[in-house]
Coordinates of C-alpha atoms and ligand atoms in Angstrom, one line a residue:
X1 CA 28.1 17.2 11.8
X2 CA 24.5 16.5 12.8
X3 CA 24.1 13.4 14.9
X4 CA 22.5 10.5 12.9
X5 CA 20.9 8.0 15.2
X6 CA 21.7 4.5 14.2
X7 CA 18.5 2.8 13.0
X8 CA 18.8 -0.8 13.9
X9 CA 19.0 -3.0 10.8
X10 CA 16.1 -5.5 10.7
X11 CA 16.9 -8.8 9.0
X12 CA 14.7 -8.5 5.9
X13 CA 13.7 -12.1 6.1
X14 CA 12.3 -11.6 9.7
X15 CA 11.2 -8.0 9.5
X16 CA 7.6 -9.0 8.9
X17 CA 7.2 -11.6 11.6
X18 CA 4.3 -10.8 14.0
X19 CA 3.0 -7.9 11.9
X20 CA -0.7 -7.6 11.0
X21 CA -1.1 -6.1 7.6
X22 CA -4.4 -4.8 6.1
X23 CA -4.7 -4.8 2.3
X24 CA -7.5 -2.9 0.4
X25 CA -7.8 -3.9 -3.3
X26 CA -9.9 -2.1 -5.9
X27 CA -11.9 -4.3 -8.3
X28 CA -11.6 -1.8 -11.2
X29 CA -9.2 -3.3 -13.8
X30 CA -9.3 -6.5 -11.9
X31 CA -6.6 -8.3 -13.8
X32 CA -4.0 -5.7 -12.8
X33 CA -5.3 -5.4 -9.2
X34 CA -5.1 -9.2 -8.7
X35 CA -1.6 -9.1 -10.1
X36 CA -0.7 -6.4 -7.6
X37 CA -2.3 -8.5 -4.8
X38 CA -0.5 -11.7 -5.7
X39 CA 2.8 -9.9 -5.7
X40 CA 2.2 -8.1 -2.4
X41 CA 1.1 -11.3 -0.7
X42 CA 4.1 -13.3 -2.0
X43 CA 6.5 -10.6 -0.7
X44 CA 4.8 -10.3 2.7
X45 CA 5.2 -14.1 3.1
X46 CA 8.8 -13.8 2.1
X47 CA 9.3 -11.2 4.8
X48 CA 7.7 -13.5 7.4
X49 CA 4.2 -12.2 7.6
X50 CA 1.8 -15.1 8.3
X51 CA -1.2 -15.6 6.1
X52 CA -3.5 -15.3 9.1
X53 CA -2.1 -11.8 9.7
X54 CA -2.9 -10.6 6.2
X55 CA -6.5 -9.1 6.1
X56 CA -7.7 -8.4 2.6
X57 CA -10.9 -6.4 1.6
X58 CA -12.0 -5.2 -1.8
X59 CA -13.8 -2.0 -2.9
X60 CA -15.4 -1.0 -6.3
X61 CA -12.7 1.4 -7.3
X62 CA -9.7 3.5 -6.4
X63 CA -11.9 6.3 -5.1
X64 CA -13.3 4.0 -2.4
X65 CA -9.9 2.8 -1.2
X66 CA -9.2 5.6 1.3
X67 CA -12.5 5.1 3.2
X68 CA -11.8 1.4 3.6
X69 CA -8.2 2.1 4.7
X70 CA -9.6 4.6 7.2
X71 CA -11.8 1.9 8.7
X72 CA -8.9 -0.5 9.0
X73 CA -6.7 2.3 10.6
X74 CA -9.5 3.2 13.0
X75 CA -9.7 -0.4 14.2
X76 CA -6.2 -0.1 15.7
X77 CA -5.6 -3.8 14.7
X78 CA -3.0 -3.3 12.0
X79 CA 0.7 -2.4 11.9
X80 CA 0.6 -1.2 8.3
X81 CA -1.8 -1.0 5.4
X82 CA -1.4 -1.5 1.6
X83 CA -3.5 0.1 -1.1
X84 CA -3.9 -1.7 -4.4
X85 CA -5.5 -0.4 -7.5
X86 CA -5.2 0.5 -11.1
X87 CA -6.3 3.8 -12.6
X88 CA -6.0 3.7 -16.4
X89 CA -6.5 6.7 -18.5
X90 CA -9.7 7.0 -20.6
X91 CA -10.9 9.9 -22.7
X92 CA -11.9 12.4 -20.0
X93 CA -10.6 14.3 -17.0
X94 CA -11.9 11.5 -14.7
X95 CA -8.5 9.9 -14.8
X96 CA -6.9 12.9 -13.1
X97 CA -9.7 13.1 -10.6
X98 CA -9.6 9.4 -9.6
X99 CA -5.8 9.4 -9.6
X100 CA -5.3 12.6 -7.6
X101 CA -8.2 12.1 -5.1
X102 CA -7.4 8.4 -4.3
X103 CA -3.7 9.3 -3.8
X104 CA -4.5 12.2 -1.6
X105 CA -6.9 10.1 0.4
X106 CA -4.4 7.3 0.9
X107 CA -1.8 9.7 2.2
X108 CA -4.3 11.4 4.5
X109 CA -5.1 8.1 6.2
X110 CA -1.5 7.4 7.0
X111 CA -0.9 10.8 8.4
X112 CA -4.2 11.1 10.3
X113 CA -3.7 7.8 12.0
X114 CA 0.1 7.6 12.1
X115 CA 0.1 4.2 10.4
X116 CA 2.3 3.3 7.4
X117 CA 0.2 3.0 4.3
X118 CA 2.0 1.8 1.1
X119 CA 0.3 3.1 -2.0
X120 CA 0.3 0.7 -5.0
X121 CA -2.6 2.4 -6.8
X122 CA -1.1 2.5 -10.4
X123 CA -1.9 5.5 -12.6
X124 CA -1.1 4.6 -16.2
X125 CA -2.0 5.7 -19.7
X126 CA -2.4 2.2 -21.0
X127 CA -3.4 -1.3 -19.8
X128 CA 0.0 -2.6 -21.0
X129 CA 1.8 -0.1 -18.8
X130 CA -0.1 -1.3 -15.8
X131 CA 0.3 -5.0 -16.6
X132 CA 4.1 -4.6 -17.0
X133 CA 4.4 -2.9 -13.6
X134 CA 1.9 -4.8 -11.4
X135 CA 4.4 -7.4 -10.0
X136 CA 7.1 -4.9 -9.2
X137 CA 4.7 -2.4 -7.7
X138 CA 2.9 -5.0 -5.6
X139 CA 6.2 -6.3 -4.3
X140 CA 7.5 -2.8 -3.5
X141 CA 4.4 -2.0 -1.6
X142 CA 4.8 -5.0 0.7
X143 CA 8.5 -4.1 1.3
X144 CA 7.6 -0.5 2.0
X145 CA 4.8 -1.4 4.5
X146 CA 7.1 -3.8 6.5
X147 CA 10.1 -1.4 6.4
X148 CA 8.1 1.6 7.6
X149 CA 6.6 -0.4 10.5
X150 CA 10.1 -1.2 11.7
X151 CA 11.5 2.3 11.0
X152 CA 8.6 3.9 12.8
X153 CA 9.2 1.6 15.8
X154 CA 12.9 2.4 15.8
X155 CA 12.4 6.2 15.5
X156 CA 9.8 6.1 18.3
X157 CA 12.4 4.3 20.4
X158 CA 15.0 6.9 19.7
X159 CA 12.8 9.9 20.3
X160 CA 11.1 8.6 23.5
Ligands
LIG201 N1 -11.8 4.7 -14.1 C1 -11.4 4.0 -13.0 C2 -12.1 4.0 -11.8 N2 -13.2 4.7 -11.7 C3 -14.2 4.4 -10.6 C4 -13.9 5.2 -9.3 O1 -12.8 4.7 -8.7 C5 -15.1 5.1 -8.4 O2 -15.3 3.7 -8.1 C6 -16.4 5.6 -9.0 O3 -16.1 7.0 -9.5 C7 -17.5 5.7 -8.0 O4 -17.2 6.4 -6.9 N3 -11.6 3.4 -10.7 C8 -10.4 2.7 -10.7 O5 -9.9 2.2 -9.7 N4 -9.7 2.7 -11.9 C9 -10.1 3.4 -13.0 O6 -9.4 3.3 -14.1
LIG202 C1 -9.8 6.5 -15.1 C2 -11.2 6.5 -15.5 O1 -12.1 7.0 -14.9 C3 -11.4 6.1 -16.9 O2 -11.4 4.7 -17.0 C4 -12.8 6.5 -17.4 O3 -12.8 6.5 -18.8 P1 -13.4 7.8 -19.6 O4 -12.5 8.9 -19.2 O5 -13.2 7.4 -21.0 O6 -14.8 7.9 -19.1

């Protein structure tokens, strides 16, 4: 049997203490994006992240999110980043372009800089689909960001 290293369990309530989290929020479909942000901030607080350690910036749309994430990652000041946006299908191919390119850009920042980036850029066919999902997706993004910081630290400790 392969050897599975024991990843130390972090008490969820305390997992976020001391972490600095950068959040980039798109302003396109603002009602959904603000719902995502509210949910993410509430969950970060529940996990012990201090308000002073949450740094929020906004961009015009999902296509601009990766560049702003890159700037935060380059600063070296954050433990994890969260992308918040809402791409809602219209009549043209632009939906696919914005969805695919913003998603690829978010992933690239995480891999290029070795920093956890939780992606909560929704890609939906309708406004209602986005409104229904914004709280869950915002909450999940906060949990993923905090979990991945702790997992990354644990794995680095095991492999060093
Ligand atoms: N249609 C949506 C957009 N489109 C705008 C782009 O994200 C970008 O700002 C523009 O193409 C200029 O570069 N953005 C969203 O976030 N959501 C949409 O539904
Ligand atoms: C996702 C989009 O870019 C979309 O809102 C644009 O709508 P349309 O394709 O009708 O121009």
